[in-house]
Amino acid sequence: MIGDAAHVTTPCVGVGVNMAMKDYIVLARRLREFRTLKKSVEEYEKEVLPRSKEVIEMSIKSVKLYYE
């Protein structure tokens, strides 16, 4: 999964499409580099998960700011 499907968060920060494009680029590069799905996904996750965590945390802060 890439993009919005991979990042369970609210739409409050409006970065879903940008993350989807970045995820696609990262995964495509890893597939080209490693040539196997398992290794490519493992390396993809190492890069994507920390970035995703930042966006999810930002989204949670936005929800609290707007709705609490």
PDB file of C-alpha atoms in Angstrom:
ATOM      1  CA  MET A   1       0.000   0.000   0.000  1.00  0.00           C
ATOM      2  CA  ILE A   2       1.165   3.501  -0.730  1.00  0.00           C
ATOM      3  CA  GLY A   3      -0.154   6.993  -0.156  1.00  0.00           C
ATOM      4  CA  ASP A   4      -3.360   7.519   1.813  1.00  0.00           C
ATOM      5  CA  ALA A   5      -3.967   3.787   2.142  1.00  0.00           C
ATOM      6  CA  ALA A   6      -0.640   3.346   3.919  1.00  0.00           C
ATOM      7  CA  HIS A   7      -0.939   6.358   6.209  1.00  0.00           C
ATOM      8  CA  VAL A   8      -3.823   6.053   8.606  1.00  0.00           C
ATOM      9  CA  THR A   9      -4.422   9.652   9.572  1.00  0.00           C
ATOM     10  CA  THR A  10      -6.879  12.497   9.260  1.00  0.00           C
ATOM     11  CA  PRO A  11      -6.940  14.740   6.184  1.00  0.00           C
ATOM     12  CA  CYS A  12      -6.186  17.807   8.329  1.00  0.00           C
ATOM     13  CA  VAL A  13      -2.672  18.389   7.041  1.00  0.00           C
ATOM     14  CA  GLY A  14      -3.454  17.837   3.349  1.00  0.00           C
ATOM     15  CA  VAL A  15      -0.401  15.831   2.351  1.00  0.00           C
ATOM     16  CA  GLY A  16      -1.966  12.541   1.213  1.00  0.00           C
ATOM     17  CA  VAL A  17      -1.310  12.996  -2.499  1.00  0.00           C
ATOM     18  CA  ASN A  18       2.223  14.246  -1.891  1.00  0.00           C
ATOM     19  CA  MET A  19       2.961  11.262   0.331  1.00  0.00           C
ATOM     20  CA  ALA A  20       1.511   8.889  -2.253  1.00  0.00           C
ATOM     21  CA  MET A  21       3.797  10.304  -4.954  1.00  0.00           C
ATOM     22  CA  LYS A  22       6.845  10.176  -2.664  1.00  0.00           C
ATOM     23  CA  ASP A  23       5.993   6.604  -1.609  1.00  0.00           C
ATOM     24  CA  TYR A  24       5.704   5.549  -5.237  1.00  0.00           C
ATOM     25  CA  ILE A  25       9.093   7.056  -6.097  1.00  0.00           C
ATOM     26  CA  VAL A  26      10.785   5.446  -3.103  1.00  0.00           C
ATOM     27  CA  LEU A  27       9.285   2.018  -3.824  1.00  0.00           C
ATOM     28  CA  ALA A  28      10.113   2.205  -7.542  1.00  0.00           C
ATOM     29  CA  ARG A  29      13.734   3.061  -6.734  1.00  0.00           C
ATOM     30  CA  ARG A  30      14.025   0.210  -4.252  1.00  0.00           C
ATOM     31  CA  LEU A  31      12.525  -2.252  -6.764  1.00  0.00           C
ATOM     32  CA  ARG A  32      15.022  -1.116  -9.374  1.00  0.00           C
ATOM     33  CA  GLU A  33      17.873  -1.326  -6.876  1.00  0.00           C
ATOM     34  CA  PHE A  34      17.147  -4.709  -5.238  1.00  0.00           C
ATOM     35  CA  ARG A  35      15.126  -6.519  -7.926  1.00  0.00           C
ATOM     36  CA  THR A  36      13.251  -8.575  -5.327  1.00  0.00           C
ATOM     37  CA  LEU A  37       9.950  -7.625  -3.730  1.00  0.00           C
ATOM     38  CA  LYS A  38      10.830  -8.706  -0.187  1.00  0.00           C
ATOM     39  CA  LYS A  39      14.098  -6.744   0.055  1.00  0.00           C
ATOM     40  CA  SER A  40      12.624  -3.754  -1.800  1.00  0.00           C
ATOM     41  CA  VAL A  41       9.676  -3.488   0.585  1.00  0.00           C
ATOM     42  CA  GLU A  42      11.922  -3.896   3.627  1.00  0.00           C
ATOM     43  CA  GLU A  43      14.138  -1.014   2.478  1.00  0.00           C
ATOM     44  CA  TYR A  44      11.123   1.063   1.410  1.00  0.00           C
ATOM     45  CA  GLU A  45       9.616   0.724   4.886  1.00  0.00           C
ATOM     46  CA  LYS A  46      12.855   1.907   6.527  1.00  0.00           C
ATOM     47  CA  GLU A  47      12.515   5.220   4.699  1.00  0.00           C
ATOM     48  CA  VAL A  48       8.738   5.641   4.629  1.00  0.00           C
ATOM     49  CA  LEU A  49       7.770   4.716   8.193  1.00  0.00           C
ATOM     50  CA  PRO A  50       9.701   7.493   9.998  1.00  0.00           C
ATOM     51  CA  ARG A  51       8.333  10.101   7.559  1.00  0.00           C
ATOM     52  CA  SER A  52       4.832   8.710   7.974  1.00  0.00           C
ATOM     53  CA  LYS A  53       5.107   8.903  11.758  1.00  0.00           C
ATOM     54  CA  GLU A  54       5.906  12.621  11.525  1.00  0.00           C
ATOM     55  CA  VAL A  55       2.846  13.279   9.348  1.00  0.00           C
ATOM     56  CA  ILE A  56       0.552  11.279  11.615  1.00  0.00           C
ATOM     57  CA  GLU A  57       1.792  13.189  14.669  1.00  0.00           C
ATOM     58  CA  MET A  58       1.266  16.494  12.850  1.00  0.00           C
ATOM     59  CA  SER A  59      -2.240  15.427  11.895  1.00  0.00           C
ATOM     60  CA  ILE A  60      -3.132  14.494  15.470  1.00  0.00           C
ATOM     61  CA  LYS A  61      -1.924  17.912  16.663  1.00  0.00           C
ATOM     62  CA  SER A  62      -4.053  19.596  13.990  1.00  0.00           C
ATOM     63  CA  VAL A  63      -7.179  17.706  15.047  1.00  0.00           C
ATOM     64  CA  LYS A  64      -6.615  18.699  18.665  1.00  0.00           C
ATOM     65  CA  LEU A  65      -6.051  22.325  17.666  1.00  0.00           C
ATOM     66  CA  TYR A  66      -9.210  22.544  15.552  1.00  0.00           C
ATOM     67  CA  TYR A  67     -11.623  20.372  17.492  1.00  0.00           C
ATOM     68  CA  GLU A  68     -10.737  20.564  21.177  1.00  0.00           C
TER      69      GLU A  68
END
